[in-house]
Amino acid sequence: MQDSVLLKIGLPIAIAIIMCGIGLTLRGEDFQRIGRNPRPVAVGLVGHYLLLPLLGFAVAWLFPHSLEFAVGFVLVAACPSGSSSNALTYLARGNVALAVTLTVISALVTFLSVPLLVNLALQWFGGETREIRLPVGQTVMHLAALVLVPVLLGMALRRYASGFALRVEPWVSRFALLLLLLLIVAISVTQSELLLRTLPELGPAALAMCSAAIGGGFLLARLTGLALRDAITVGMEVGVQNSTLAIVIALTLLQSPQIAVPAAIYGLLMYLPAFIAVALGRRAVARREKAGAAGAA
C-alpha cells in the first residue's frame, strides 16, 4: 500500500488545527454537564463497542473476501473514533464536548478492544490467533497531540482572549469544512492507484458499514431517549473511525498490508455518509431551533 505523506503528516496537522478552532467554542461547563448526565456517554460506548463490532463482523460475513480483508473490517471497528469525528460533529451542530469525551474514552478502551476483536476475527474467519499488543505510550501521545492539547489551547484562548475568540469563531466552521474537503480530495488523488484497484471489491462493504454505523448510532441514541444533538454526536462517533491507527496496527503489529487495505478504503469513503449526516444534522437542528423560537413567541 502506498505510503502517503498526507495521511501521515497532512491529515494529523489539519485535524489538530481544526480541534484548536473547536476548542474556541467550548467551555468547562460543557464537560461538567456531561459529568452530571453520563447517559449519553454510556449510550455512545454501547454503540461503539457493541453495535460497531457487530457491523464489522456482519460486513466481513456478508461481503465474502479473503481472510485478510475480513479481519481488516473488524480491525476498523475495534479502533477508536477518529479525531475528525469531533470536527464533523461540530459541523453537524452536535454536542462537541460529548464527542471529545467519547473520542478520549474510546482511545483508552482500544488497548482491550483491538486484541480481543482482531483475535476473534482471526479465529472466526481463519482458525488462527495472534498475540497483539499496542504501544500504550505512543498511542496516548498521539491522542493528546491530535485532540486534547489543541482543544485545551482553544478553550484557553476563549477564556483569556475572548475578544479574539469571538471574532474568529464564525469562521471556524467554514475553515474546518474547506480544509477537510481539500484533504479528502488530495488523499484520494495520491491514493488513486489503491482506490482503482480495490474500490470495486471493498467500496460497497466500506460504505455499507459506515452508513449503517452512523445511522445505527443515531437511531440507538434516539431510541434510548437522547436529545437530537447528542444523537447526532453518537452517530458520528460510532461511524467515523480512526482508520490511520488501523493502518498502522495492520502494517506494524500484524505485518499485513492486505489487512490495512480495508482501513484505507474505509478512511476515504466514510466521509461520504458523514457529510450527508452533517447536512441532515444541521437541517434538523435548525428546524428544532426554529420551532422552539416560534413556540416561545
Coordinates of C-alpha atoms in Angstrom, one line a residue:
M1 CA 0.0 0.0 0.0
Q2 CA 1.3 3.4 -1.0
D3 CA 2.7 5.4 1.9
S4 CA 1.1 8.9 1.8
V5 CA 2.7 12.0 3.4
L6 CA -0.8 13.5 3.5
L7 CA -2.0 10.6 5.7
K8 CA 1.0 10.6 8.0
I9 CA 1.5 14.4 8.3
G10 CA -1.0 16.5 6.5
L11 CA -4.2 15.0 8.0
P12 CA -2.9 15.0 11.6
I13 CA -1.8 18.6 11.3
A14 CA -5.1 19.6 9.8
I15 CA -7.1 17.8 12.5
A16 CA -5.0 19.5 15.2
I17 CA -5.8 22.9 13.7
I18 CA -9.4 22.1 13.5
M19 CA -9.5 20.8 17.0
C20 CA -8.0 24.1 18.3
G21 CA -10.7 26.0 16.5
I22 CA -13.4 23.8 18.0
G23 CA -11.9 24.5 21.4
L24 CA -12.8 28.1 20.9
T25 CA -16.4 27.1 21.0
L26 CA -16.1 25.0 24.3
R27 CA -16.2 25.9 27.9
G28 CA -15.5 23.9 31.1
E29 CA -19.2 24.0 31.8
D30 CA -19.9 21.9 28.7
F31 CA -17.9 19.0 30.2
Q32 CA -19.4 19.5 33.6
R33 CA -22.9 18.9 32.1
I34 CA -21.7 15.6 30.7
G35 CA -20.4 14.6 34.2
R36 CA -23.8 15.4 35.7
N37 CA -25.6 13.4 32.9
P38 CA -23.4 10.5 31.9
R39 CA -26.1 8.6 30.0
P40 CA -25.1 10.0 26.5
V41 CA -21.5 8.7 27.1
A42 CA -22.8 5.3 28.1
V43 CA -25.0 5.1 25.0
G44 CA -22.1 6.2 22.8
L45 CA -19.9 3.5 24.2
V46 CA -22.6 0.8 23.7
G47 CA -22.8 1.9 20.1
H48 CA -19.1 1.9 19.6
Y49 CA -18.2 -1.3 21.3
L50 CA -21.3 -3.4 20.7
L51 CA -23.1 -2.1 17.6
L52 CA -20.0 -1.3 15.6
P53 CA -18.2 -4.6 16.1
L54 CA -21.3 -6.5 15.2
L55 CA -21.4 -4.4 12.0
G56 CA -17.8 -5.2 11.3
F57 CA -18.3 -8.9 11.6
A58 CA -21.6 -8.7 9.6
V59 CA -19.9 -6.9 6.7
A60 CA -17.0 -9.4 6.7
W61 CA -19.5 -12.2 6.5
L62 CA -22.0 -10.6 4.0
F63 CA -19.3 -9.4 1.6
P64 CA -17.1 -12.6 1.3
H65 CA -13.4 -11.6 0.8
S66 CA -10.1 -13.0 1.8
L67 CA -9.2 -13.6 5.4
E68 CA -7.1 -10.5 5.5
F69 CA -9.8 -8.2 4.2
A70 CA -12.4 -9.7 6.6
V71 CA -10.0 -9.1 9.5
G72 CA -9.4 -5.6 8.2
F73 CA -13.0 -4.6 8.6
V74 CA -13.1 -5.9 12.1
L75 CA -9.9 -4.1 12.9
V76 CA -11.6 -0.8 11.8
A77 CA -14.5 -1.5 14.1
A78 CA -12.1 -2.2 17.0
C79 CA -10.2 1.1 16.7
P80 CA -11.3 4.3 18.5
S81 CA -13.3 7.1 16.9
G82 CA -11.3 9.3 14.5
S83 CA -10.4 12.8 15.7
S84 CA -12.2 14.1 12.5
S85 CA -15.4 12.8 14.1
N86 CA -15.1 15.8 16.5
A87 CA -14.8 18.3 13.6
L88 CA -17.7 16.6 11.8
T89 CA -19.8 16.7 14.9
Y90 CA -19.2 20.4 15.2
L91 CA -20.2 20.9 11.5
A92 CA -23.3 18.9 12.1
R93 CA -24.2 21.0 15.1
G94 CA -23.9 18.1 17.5
N95 CA -22.6 18.1 21.1
V96 CA -18.8 18.7 20.6
A97 CA -18.0 18.2 24.3
L98 CA -19.6 14.8 24.2
A99 CA -17.8 14.0 21.0
V100 CA -14.4 14.8 22.5
T101 CA -15.2 12.8 25.7
L102 CA -16.2 9.7 23.6
T103 CA -13.1 10.0 21.5
V104 CA -10.8 10.0 24.5
I105 CA -12.6 7.1 26.2
S106 CA -12.7 5.0 23.1
A107 CA -9.0 5.5 22.6
L108 CA -8.4 4.2 26.2
V109 CA -10.6 1.2 25.6
T110 CA -8.7 0.4 22.3
F111 CA -6.0 -1.4 24.3
L112 CA -8.6 -4.1 25.1
S113 CA -10.8 -3.9 22.0
V114 CA -8.2 -4.4 19.3
P115 CA -6.5 -7.6 20.7
L116 CA -9.9 -9.1 21.7
L117 CA -11.8 -8.4 18.4
V118 CA -8.9 -9.0 16.0
N119 CA -8.0 -12.3 17.5
L120 CA -11.7 -13.3 17.5
A121 CA -11.9 -12.4 13.8
L122 CA -8.7 -14.3 13.0
Q123 CA -10.1 -17.4 14.8
W124 CA -13.6 -17.0 13.3
F125 CA -12.6 -16.5 9.7
G126 CA -9.3 -18.3 9.6
G127 CA -8.9 -20.6 12.6
E128 CA -5.8 -18.8 13.9
T129 CA -4.9 -16.4 16.7
R130 CA -2.1 -13.9 17.2
E131 CA -1.0 -12.0 20.3
I132 CA -1.4 -8.3 19.7
R133 CA 0.0 -5.6 21.8
L134 CA -0.5 -1.9 21.3
P135 CA 2.2 0.7 22.1
V136 CA 0.5 2.4 25.0
G137 CA 2.7 5.4 25.3
Q138 CA 2.8 6.1 21.6
T139 CA -1.0 5.9 21.3
V140 CA -1.6 8.2 24.3
M141 CA 0.8 10.8 22.9
H142 CA -0.8 10.6 19.5
L143 CA -4.3 11.2 21.1
A144 CA -3.0 14.0 23.2
A145 CA -1.3 15.8 20.3
L146 CA -4.3 15.4 18.0
V147 CA -7.2 16.1 20.4
L148 CA -6.5 17.1 23.9
V149 CA -3.8 19.7 23.6
P150 CA -5.4 21.6 20.6
V151 CA -8.8 21.6 22.3
L152 CA -7.3 22.9 25.6
L153 CA -5.4 25.6 23.7
G154 CA -8.6 26.7 22.0
M155 CA -10.5 26.7 25.3
A156 CA -7.7 28.8 26.9
L157 CA -7.9 31.3 24.1
R158 CA -11.7 31.6 24.6
R159 CA -11.2 32.2 28.3
Y160 CA -8.2 34.6 28.3
A161 CA -8.6 36.2 24.8
S162 CA -12.4 36.2 24.5
G163 CA -12.4 39.1 22.0
F164 CA -10.2 37.3 19.6
A165 CA -12.1 34.0 20.1
L166 CA -15.5 35.7 19.3
R167 CA -14.1 37.3 16.2
V168 CA -12.7 34.1 14.7
E169 CA -15.4 31.7 15.9
P170 CA -17.8 32.3 13.0
W171 CA -15.1 31.3 10.5
V172 CA -14.2 28.1 12.3
S173 CA -17.0 26.0 10.7
R174 CA -16.2 27.2 7.2
F175 CA -12.5 26.7 7.6
A176 CA -13.0 23.2 9.0
L177 CA -15.3 22.2 6.2
L178 CA -13.0 23.6 3.5
L179 CA -9.8 22.0 5.0
L180 CA -11.4 18.6 5.3
L181 CA -12.7 18.7 1.7
L182 CA -9.3 19.7 0.4
L183 CA -7.6 16.9 2.3
I184 CA -10.0 14.3 1.2
V185 CA -9.6 15.3 -2.5
A186 CA -5.8 15.4 -2.1
I187 CA -5.6 12.0 -0.3
S188 CA -7.9 10.5 -3.0
V189 CA -5.6 11.7 -5.7
T190 CA -2.4 10.4 -4.0
Q191 CA -4.1 7.0 -3.3
S192 CA -5.8 6.8 -6.7
E193 CA -3.9 3.5 -7.6
L194 CA -5.1 1.8 -4.4
L195 CA -8.7 3.1 -5.0
L196 CA -8.9 2.0 -8.6
R197 CA -7.6 -1.5 -7.7
T198 CA -9.7 -2.2 -4.6
L199 CA -12.7 0.1 -4.7
P200 CA -14.9 -2.2 -6.8
E201 CA -14.3 -5.1 -4.3
L202 CA -14.2 -3.3 -1.0
G203 CA -16.0 0.0 -1.6
P204 CA -19.6 -1.3 -1.2
A205 CA -18.7 -3.1 2.0
A206 CA -17.0 0.0 3.5
L207 CA -19.9 2.3 2.5
A208 CA -22.4 -0.1 3.9
M209 CA -20.6 -0.4 7.2
C210 CA -20.1 3.3 7.7
S211 CA -23.6 4.2 6.7
A212 CA -25.1 1.6 9.0
A213 CA -22.8 2.7 11.8
I214 CA -23.7 6.4 11.6
G215 CA -27.4 5.6 11.1
G216 CA -27.5 2.9 13.7
G217 CA -25.7 5.0 16.3
F218 CA -28.1 7.9 15.7
L219 CA -31.1 5.5 16.0
L220 CA -29.8 3.8 19.1
A221 CA -29.4 7.2 20.8
R222 CA -32.9 8.4 19.8
L223 CA -34.4 5.1 21.0
T224 CA -32.7 5.5 24.4
G225 CA -34.2 9.0 24.7
L226 CA -31.1 11.2 24.0
A227 CA -31.6 14.7 22.7
L228 CA -31.2 15.4 19.0
R229 CA -27.7 17.0 19.2
D230 CA -26.5 14.1 21.4
A231 CA -27.9 11.6 19.0
I232 CA -26.1 13.3 16.1
T233 CA -22.8 13.1 18.1
V234 CA -23.3 9.4 18.9
G235 CA -23.9 8.6 15.2
M236 CA -20.7 10.4 14.2
E237 CA -18.6 8.8 16.9
V238 CA -19.8 5.3 16.0
G239 CA -19.3 5.7 12.3
V240 CA -16.2 7.9 11.8
Q241 CA -13.2 5.7 12.8
N242 CA -9.5 6.2 13.3
S243 CA -8.6 4.4 10.1
T244 CA -5.0 5.8 10.3
L245 CA -4.5 3.8 13.6
A246 CA -6.0 0.7 11.9
I247 CA -3.5 1.0 9.1
V248 CA -0.6 1.4 11.5
I249 CA -1.7 -1.6 13.5
A250 CA -2.1 -3.7 10.3
L251 CA 1.3 -2.8 9.0
T252 CA 3.3 -2.9 12.2
L253 CA 1.7 -5.3 14.7
L254 CA 0.0 -7.7 12.2
Q255 CA 2.7 -7.3 9.4
S256 CA 0.0 -7.4 6.8
P257 CA -0.5 -4.8 4.1
Q258 CA -3.6 -6.7 3.0
I259 CA -5.3 -6.2 6.4
A260 CA -4.5 -2.4 6.0
V261 CA -6.4 -2.1 2.7
P262 CA -10.0 -2.1 4.2
A263 CA -8.9 0.6 6.7
A264 CA -7.6 2.8 3.9
I265 CA -10.8 2.4 1.8
Y266 CA -13.0 2.9 4.9
G267 CA -11.0 6.0 5.9
L268 CA -11.6 7.6 2.5
L269 CA -15.2 6.6 1.9
M270 CA -16.5 7.2 5.4
Y271 CA -16.6 10.9 4.6
L272 CA -19.4 10.4 2.1
P273 CA -22.1 9.3 4.6
A274 CA -20.5 11.5 7.2
F275 CA -21.0 14.7 5.1
I276 CA -24.6 13.6 4.3
A277 CA -25.1 13.2 8.1
V278 CA -23.6 16.7 8.5
A279 CA -26.2 18.2 6.1
L280 CA -29.1 16.3 7.7
G281 CA -28.0 17.2 11.2
R282 CA -27.6 20.9 10.5
R283 CA -31.1 20.9 8.9
A284 CA -32.7 19.0 11.8
V285 CA -31.1 21.2 14.5
A286 CA -32.1 24.4 12.6
R287 CA -35.7 23.2 12.3
R288 CA -35.8 22.3 16.0
E289 CA -34.4 25.7 17.0
K290 CA -36.9 27.5 14.6
A291 CA -39.8 25.5 16.1
G292 CA -38.6 26.3 19.6
A293 CA -38.3 30.1 18.8
A294 CA -41.8 30.0 17.3
G295 CA -43.2 28.3 20.4
A296 CA -41.5 30.8 22.7
A297 CA -43.0 33.7 20.7

